[in-house]
PDB file of N, CA and C in Angstrom:
ATOM      1  N   UNK A1400      95.535  82.456  93.511  1.00  0.00           N
ATOM      2  CA  UNK A1400      96.213  83.578  94.100  1.00  0.00           C
ATOM      3  C   UNK A1400      95.259  84.766  94.116  1.00  0.00           C
ATOM      4  N   UNK A1401      95.302  85.504  95.208  1.00  0.00           N
ATOM      5  CA  UNK A1401      94.502  86.713  95.353  1.00  0.00           C
ATOM      6  C   UNK A1401      95.424  87.874  95.701  1.00  0.00           C
ATOM      7  N   UNK A1402      95.241  88.977  95.011  1.00  0.00           N
ATOM      8  CA  UNK A1402      96.024  90.187  95.261  1.00  0.00           C
ATOM      9  C   UNK A1402      95.073  91.301  95.678  1.00  0.00           C
ATOM     10  N   UNK A1403      95.446  92.052  96.696  1.00  0.00           N
ATOM     11  CA  UNK A1403      94.603  93.142  97.190  1.00  0.00           C
ATOM     12  C   UNK A1403      95.447  94.373  97.469  1.00  0.00           C
ATOM     13  N   UNK A1404      94.877  95.536  97.172  1.00  0.00           N
ATOM     14  CA  UNK A1404      95.529  96.809  97.466  1.00  0.00           C
ATOM     15  C   UNK A1404      94.475  97.742  98.055  1.00  0.00           C
ATOM     16  N   UNK A1405      94.845  98.425  99.125  1.00  0.00           N
ATOM     17  CA  UNK A1405      93.999  99.473  99.697  1.00  0.00           C
ATOM     18  C   UNK A1405      94.819 100.758  99.712  1.00  0.00           C
ATOM     19  N   UNK A1406      94.185 101.872  99.365  1.00  0.00           N
ATOM     20  CA  UNK A1406      94.903 103.147  99.317  1.00  0.00           C
ATOM     21  C   UNK A1406      94.030 104.254  99.892  1.00  0.00           C
ATOM     22  N   UNK A1407      94.693 105.263 100.437  1.00  0.00           N
ATOM     23  CA  UNK A1407      94.028 106.429 101.001  1.00  0.00           C
ATOM     24  C   UNK A1407      94.628 107.677 100.382  1.00  0.00           C
ATOM     25  N   UNK A1408      93.772 108.560  99.893  1.00  0.00           N
ATOM     26  CA  UNK A1408      94.221 109.830  99.330  1.00  0.00           C
ATOM     27  C   UNK A1408      94.167 110.882 100.435  1.00  0.00           C
ATOM     28  N   UNK A1409      95.314 111.325 100.870  1.00  0.00           N
ATOM     29  CA  UNK A1409      95.397 112.281 101.976  1.00  0.00           C
ATOM     30  C   UNK A1409      94.719 113.606 101.641  1.00  0.00           C
ATOM     31  N   UNK A1410      94.740 114.009 100.377  1.00  0.00           N
ATOM     32  CA  UNK A1410      94.146 115.292  99.972  1.00  0.00           C
ATOM     33  C   UNK A1410      92.626 115.280 100.004  1.00  0.00           C
ATOM     34  N   UNK A1411      92.015 114.173  99.568  1.00  0.00           N
ATOM     35  CA  UNK A1411      90.556 114.104  99.498  1.00  0.00           C
ATOM     36  C   UNK A1411      89.939 113.302 100.638  1.00  0.00           C
ATOM     37  N   UNK A1412      90.750 112.473 101.304  1.00  0.00           N
ATOM     38  CA  UNK A1412      90.235 111.607 102.361  1.00  0.00           C
ATOM     39  C   UNK A1412      89.542 110.368 101.834  1.00  0.00           C
ATOM     40  N   UNK A1413      89.589 110.153 100.526  1.00  0.00           N
ATOM     41  CA  UNK A1413      88.926 108.996  99.937  1.00  0.00           C
ATOM     42  C   UNK A1413      89.774 107.740 100.081  1.00  0.00           C
ATOM     43  N   UNK A1414      89.076 106.614 100.273  1.00  0.00           N
ATOM     44  CA  UNK A1414      89.707 105.303 100.317  1.00  0.00           C
ATOM     45  C   UNK A1414      89.351 104.553  99.047  1.00  0.00           C
ATOM     46  N   UNK A1415      90.255 103.719  98.581  1.00  0.00           N
ATOM     47  CA  UNK A1415      89.995 102.907  97.399  1.00  0.00           C
ATOM     48  C   UNK A1415      90.618 101.535  97.558  1.00  0.00           C
ATOM     49  N   UNK A1416      90.032 100.555  96.915  1.00  0.00           N
ATOM     50  CA  UNK A1416      90.567  99.192  96.967  1.00  0.00           C
ATOM     51  C   UNK A1416      90.468  98.539  95.601  1.00  0.00           C
ATOM     52  N   UNK A1417      91.264  97.510  95.429  1.00  0.00           N
ATOM     53  CA  UNK A1417      91.165  96.653  94.260  1.00  0.00           C
ATOM     54  C   UNK A1417      91.514  95.239  94.704  1.00  0.00           C
ATOM     55  N   UNK A1418      90.750  94.272  94.222  1.00  0.00           N
ATOM     56  CA  UNK A1418      90.992  92.867  94.532  1.00  0.00           C
ATOM     57  C   UNK A1418      90.944  92.094  93.227  1.00  0.00           C
ATOM     58  N   UNK A1419      91.936  91.261  93.013  1.00  0.00           N
ATOM     59  CA  UNK A1419      91.985  90.404  91.835  1.00  0.00           C
ATOM     60  C   UNK A1419      92.262  88.984  92.302  1.00  0.00           C
ATOM     61  N   UNK A1420      91.499  88.023  91.795  1.00  0.00           N
ATOM     62  CA  UNK A1420      91.661  86.644  92.245  1.00  0.00           C
ATOM     63  C   UNK A1420      91.479  85.672  91.091  1.00  0.00           C
ATOM     64  N   UNK A1421      92.187  84.552  91.168  1.00  0.00           N
ATOM     65  CA  UNK A1421      92.027  83.500  90.162  1.00  0.00           C
ATOM     66  C   UNK A1421      90.839  82.596  90.495  1.00  0.00           C
ATOM     67  N   UNK A1422      90.303  82.725  91.695  1.00  0.00           N
ATOM     68  CA  UNK A1422      89.160  81.912  92.112  1.00  0.00           C
ATOM     69  C   UNK A1422      87.861  82.678  91.884  1.00  0.00           C
ATOM     70  N   UNK A1423      86.873  81.998  91.369  1.00  0.00           N
ATOM     71  CA  UNK A1423      85.584  82.622  91.067  1.00  0.00           C
ATOM     72  C   UNK A1423      84.906  83.097  92.354  1.00  0.00           C
ATOM     73  N   UNK A1424      84.428  84.316  92.351  1.00  0.00           N
ATOM     74  CA  UNK A1424      83.651  84.944  93.428  1.00  0.00           C
ATOM     75  C   UNK A1424      84.427  85.221  94.708  1.00  0.00           C
ATOM     76  N   UNK A1425      85.699  84.892  94.771  1.00  0.00           N
ATOM     77  CA  UNK A1425      86.459  85.165  95.989  1.00  0.00           C
ATOM     78  C   UNK A1425      86.645  86.660  96.180  1.00  0.00           C
ATOM     79  N   UNK A1426      86.955  87.367  95.130  1.00  0.00           N
ATOM     80  CA  UNK A1426      87.232  88.801  95.245  1.00  0.00           C
ATOM     81  C   UNK A1426      86.048  89.566  95.835  1.00  0.00           C
ATOM     82  N   UNK A1427      84.839  89.142  95.555  1.00  0.00           N
ATOM     83  CA  UNK A1427      83.666  89.845  96.072  1.00  0.00           C
ATOM     84  C   UNK A1427      83.500  89.667  97.577  1.00  0.00           C
ATOM     85  N   UNK A1428      84.205  88.700  98.171  1.00  0.00           N
ATOM     86  CA  UNK A1428      84.092  88.462  99.614  1.00  0.00           C
ATOM     87  C   UNK A1428      85.317  88.933 100.390  1.00  0.00           C
ATOM     88  N   UNK A1429      86.280  89.549  99.726  1.00  0.00           N
ATOM     89  CA  UNK A1429      87.527  89.963 100.387  1.00  0.00           C
ATOM     90  C   UNK A1429      87.457  91.356 100.996  1.00  0.00           C
ATOM     91  N   UNK A1430      86.560  92.190 100.517  1.00  0.00           N
ATOM     92  CA  UNK A1430      86.490  93.585 100.966  1.00  0.00           C
ATOM     93  C   UNK A1430      85.512  93.725 102.128  1.00  0.00           C
ATOM     94  N   UNK A1431      85.978  94.350 103.206  1.00  0.00           N
ATOM     95  CA  UNK A1431      85.147  94.632 104.374  1.00  0.00           C
ATOM     96  C   UNK A1431      85.365  96.102 104.714  1.00  0.00           C
ATOM     97  N   UNK A1432      84.295  96.888 104.775  1.00  0.00           N
ATOM     98  CA  UNK A1432      84.457  98.316 105.039  1.00  0.00           C
ATOM     99  C   UNK A1432      83.277  98.864 105.820  1.00  0.00           C
ATOM    100  N   UNK A1433      83.534  99.981 106.477  1.00  0.00           N
ATOM    101  CA  UNK A1433      82.477 100.732 107.150  1.00  0.00           C
ATOM    102  C   UNK A1433      82.878 102.201 107.123  1.00  0.00           C
ATOM    103  N   UNK A1434      81.975 103.037 106.654  1.00  0.00           N
ATOM    104  CA  UNK A1434      82.243 104.473 106.565  1.00  0.00           C
ATOM    105  C   UNK A1434      82.614 105.027 107.938  1.00  0.00           C
ATOM    106  N   UNK A1435      83.652 105.829 107.972  1.00  0.00           N
ATOM    107  CA  UNK A1435      84.103 106.435 109.209  1.00  0.00           C
ATOM    108  C   UNK A1435      84.957 105.534 110.082  1.00  0.00           C
ATOM    109  N   UNK A1436      85.084 104.259 109.716  1.00  0.00           N
ATOM    110  CA  UNK A1436      85.870 103.301 110.505  1.00  0.00           C
ATOM    111  C   UNK A1436      87.116 102.881 109.746  1.00  0.00           C
ATOM    112  N   UNK A1437      86.938 102.253 108.575  1.00  0.00           N
ATOM    113  CA  UNK A1437      88.093 101.824 107.795  1.00  0.00           C
ATOM    114  C   UNK A1437      87.781 100.680 106.855  1.00  0.00           C
ATOM    115  N   UNK A1438      88.854 100.099 106.319  1.00  0.00           N
ATOM    116  CA  UNK A1438      88.771  99.022 105.337  1.00  0.00           C
ATOM    117  C   UNK A1438      89.670  97.881 105.781  1.00  0.00           C
ATOM    118  N   UNK A1439      89.198  96.659 105.573  1.00  0.00           N
ATOM    119  CA  UNK A1439      90.030  95.466 105.762  1.00  0.00           C
ATOM    120  C   UNK A1439      89.877  94.598 104.523  1.00  0.00           C
ATOM    121  N   UNK A1440      90.977  94.053 104.057  1.00  0.00           N
ATOM    122  CA  UNK A1440      90.964  93.142 102.917  1.00  0.00           C
ATOM    123  C   UNK A1440      91.449  91.781 103.395  1.00  0.00           C
ATOM    124  N   UNK A1441      90.604  90.771 103.259  1.00  0.00           N
ATOM    125  CA  UNK A1441      90.992  89.432 103.705  1.00  0.00           C
ATOM    126  C   UNK A1441      91.666  88.670 102.571  1.00  0.00           C
ATOM    127  N   UNK A1442      92.450  87.699 102.944  1.00  0.00           N
ATOM    128  CA  UNK A1442      93.119  86.816 101.989  1.00  0.00           C
ATOM    129  C   UNK A1442      92.907  85.380 102.456  1.00  0.00           C
ATOM    130  N   UNK A1443      92.851  84.462 101.525  1.00  0.00           N
ATOM    131  CA  UNK A1443      92.781  83.038 101.815  1.00  0.00           C
ATOM    132  C   UNK A1443      91.431  82.644 102.391  1.00  0.00           C
ATOM    133  N   UNK A1444      91.139  82.981 103.646  1.00  0.00           N
ATOM    134  CA  UNK A1444      89.869  82.606 104.259  1.00  0.00           C
ATOM    135  C   UNK A1444      88.889  83.753 104.032  1.00  0.00           C
ATOM    136  N   UNK A1445      87.853  83.502 103.250  1.00  0.00           N
ATOM    137  CA  UNK A1445      86.907  84.572 102.915  1.00  0.00           C
ATOM    138  C   UNK A1445      85.519  84.276 103.453  1.00  0.00           C
ATOM    139  N   UNK A1446      85.454  83.666 104.599  1.00  0.00           N
ATOM    140  CA  UNK A1446      84.183  83.335 105.234  1.00  0.00           C
ATOM    141  C   UNK A1446      83.453  84.631 105.599  1.00  0.00           C
ATOM    142  N   UNK A1447      82.318  84.931 104.958  1.00  0.00           N
ATOM    143  CA  UNK A1447      81.619  86.186 105.219  1.00  0.00           C
ATOM    144  C   UNK A1447      81.151  86.332 106.666  1.00  0.00           C
ATOM    145  N   UNK A1448      81.041  85.235 107.404  1.00  0.00           N
ATOM    146  CA  UNK A1448      80.632  85.322 108.814  1.00  0.00           C
ATOM    147  C   UNK A1448      81.694  86.007 109.664  1.00  0.00           C
ATOM    148  N   UNK A1449      82.949  85.996 109.214  1.00  0.00           N
ATOM    149  CA  UNK A1449      84.016  86.640 109.973  1.00  0.00           C
ATOM    150  C   UNK A1449      83.838  88.155 110.015  1.00  0.00           C
ATOM    151  N   UNK A1450      83.180  88.705 109.009  1.00  0.00           N
ATOM    152  CA  UNK A1450      82.957  90.156 108.964  1.00  0.00           C
ATOM    153  C   UNK A1450      82.106  90.624 110.137  1.00  0.00           C
ATOM    154  N   UNK A1451      81.145  89.817 110.538  1.00  0.00           N
ATOM    155  CA  UNK A1451      80.257  90.197 111.638  1.00  0.00           C
ATOM    156  C   UNK A1451      81.025  90.428 112.930  1.00  0.00           C
ATOM    157  N   UNK A1452      82.133  89.743 113.117  1.00  0.00           N
ATOM    158  CA  UNK A1452      82.926  89.872 114.338  1.00  0.00           C
ATOM    159  C   UNK A1452      84.031  90.912 114.223  1.00  0.00           C
ATOM    160  N   UNK A1453      84.208  91.510 113.054  1.00  0.00           N
ATOM    161  CA  UNK A1453      85.341  92.404 112.832  1.00  0.00           C
ATOM    162  C   UNK A1453      85.068  93.855 113.229  1.00  0.00           C
ATOM    163  N   UNK A1454      83.821  94.222 113.413  1.00  0.00           N
ATOM    164  CA  UNK A1454      83.491  95.616 113.681  1.00  0.00           C
ATOM    165  C   UNK A1454      83.379  96.436 112.411  1.00  0.00           C
ATOM    166  N   UNK A1455      83.648  95.806 111.260  1.00  0.00           N
ATOM    167  CA  UNK A1455      83.520  96.502 109.989  1.00  0.00           C
ATOM    168  C   UNK A1455      82.222  96.079 109.368  1.00  0.00           C
TER     169      UNK A1455
END
């Protein structure tokens, strides 16, 4: 099981995320971000090649 949370602080404009997973190294591949664009958190399929097509 993998759990992910993304949050935005309206006062500071900062984004934050947390990912927790029972599978080794999965959490490190779930976060996709780009400054000025946004954040995406993947679940289940964590193929890093998918990030290249996401615009993030």
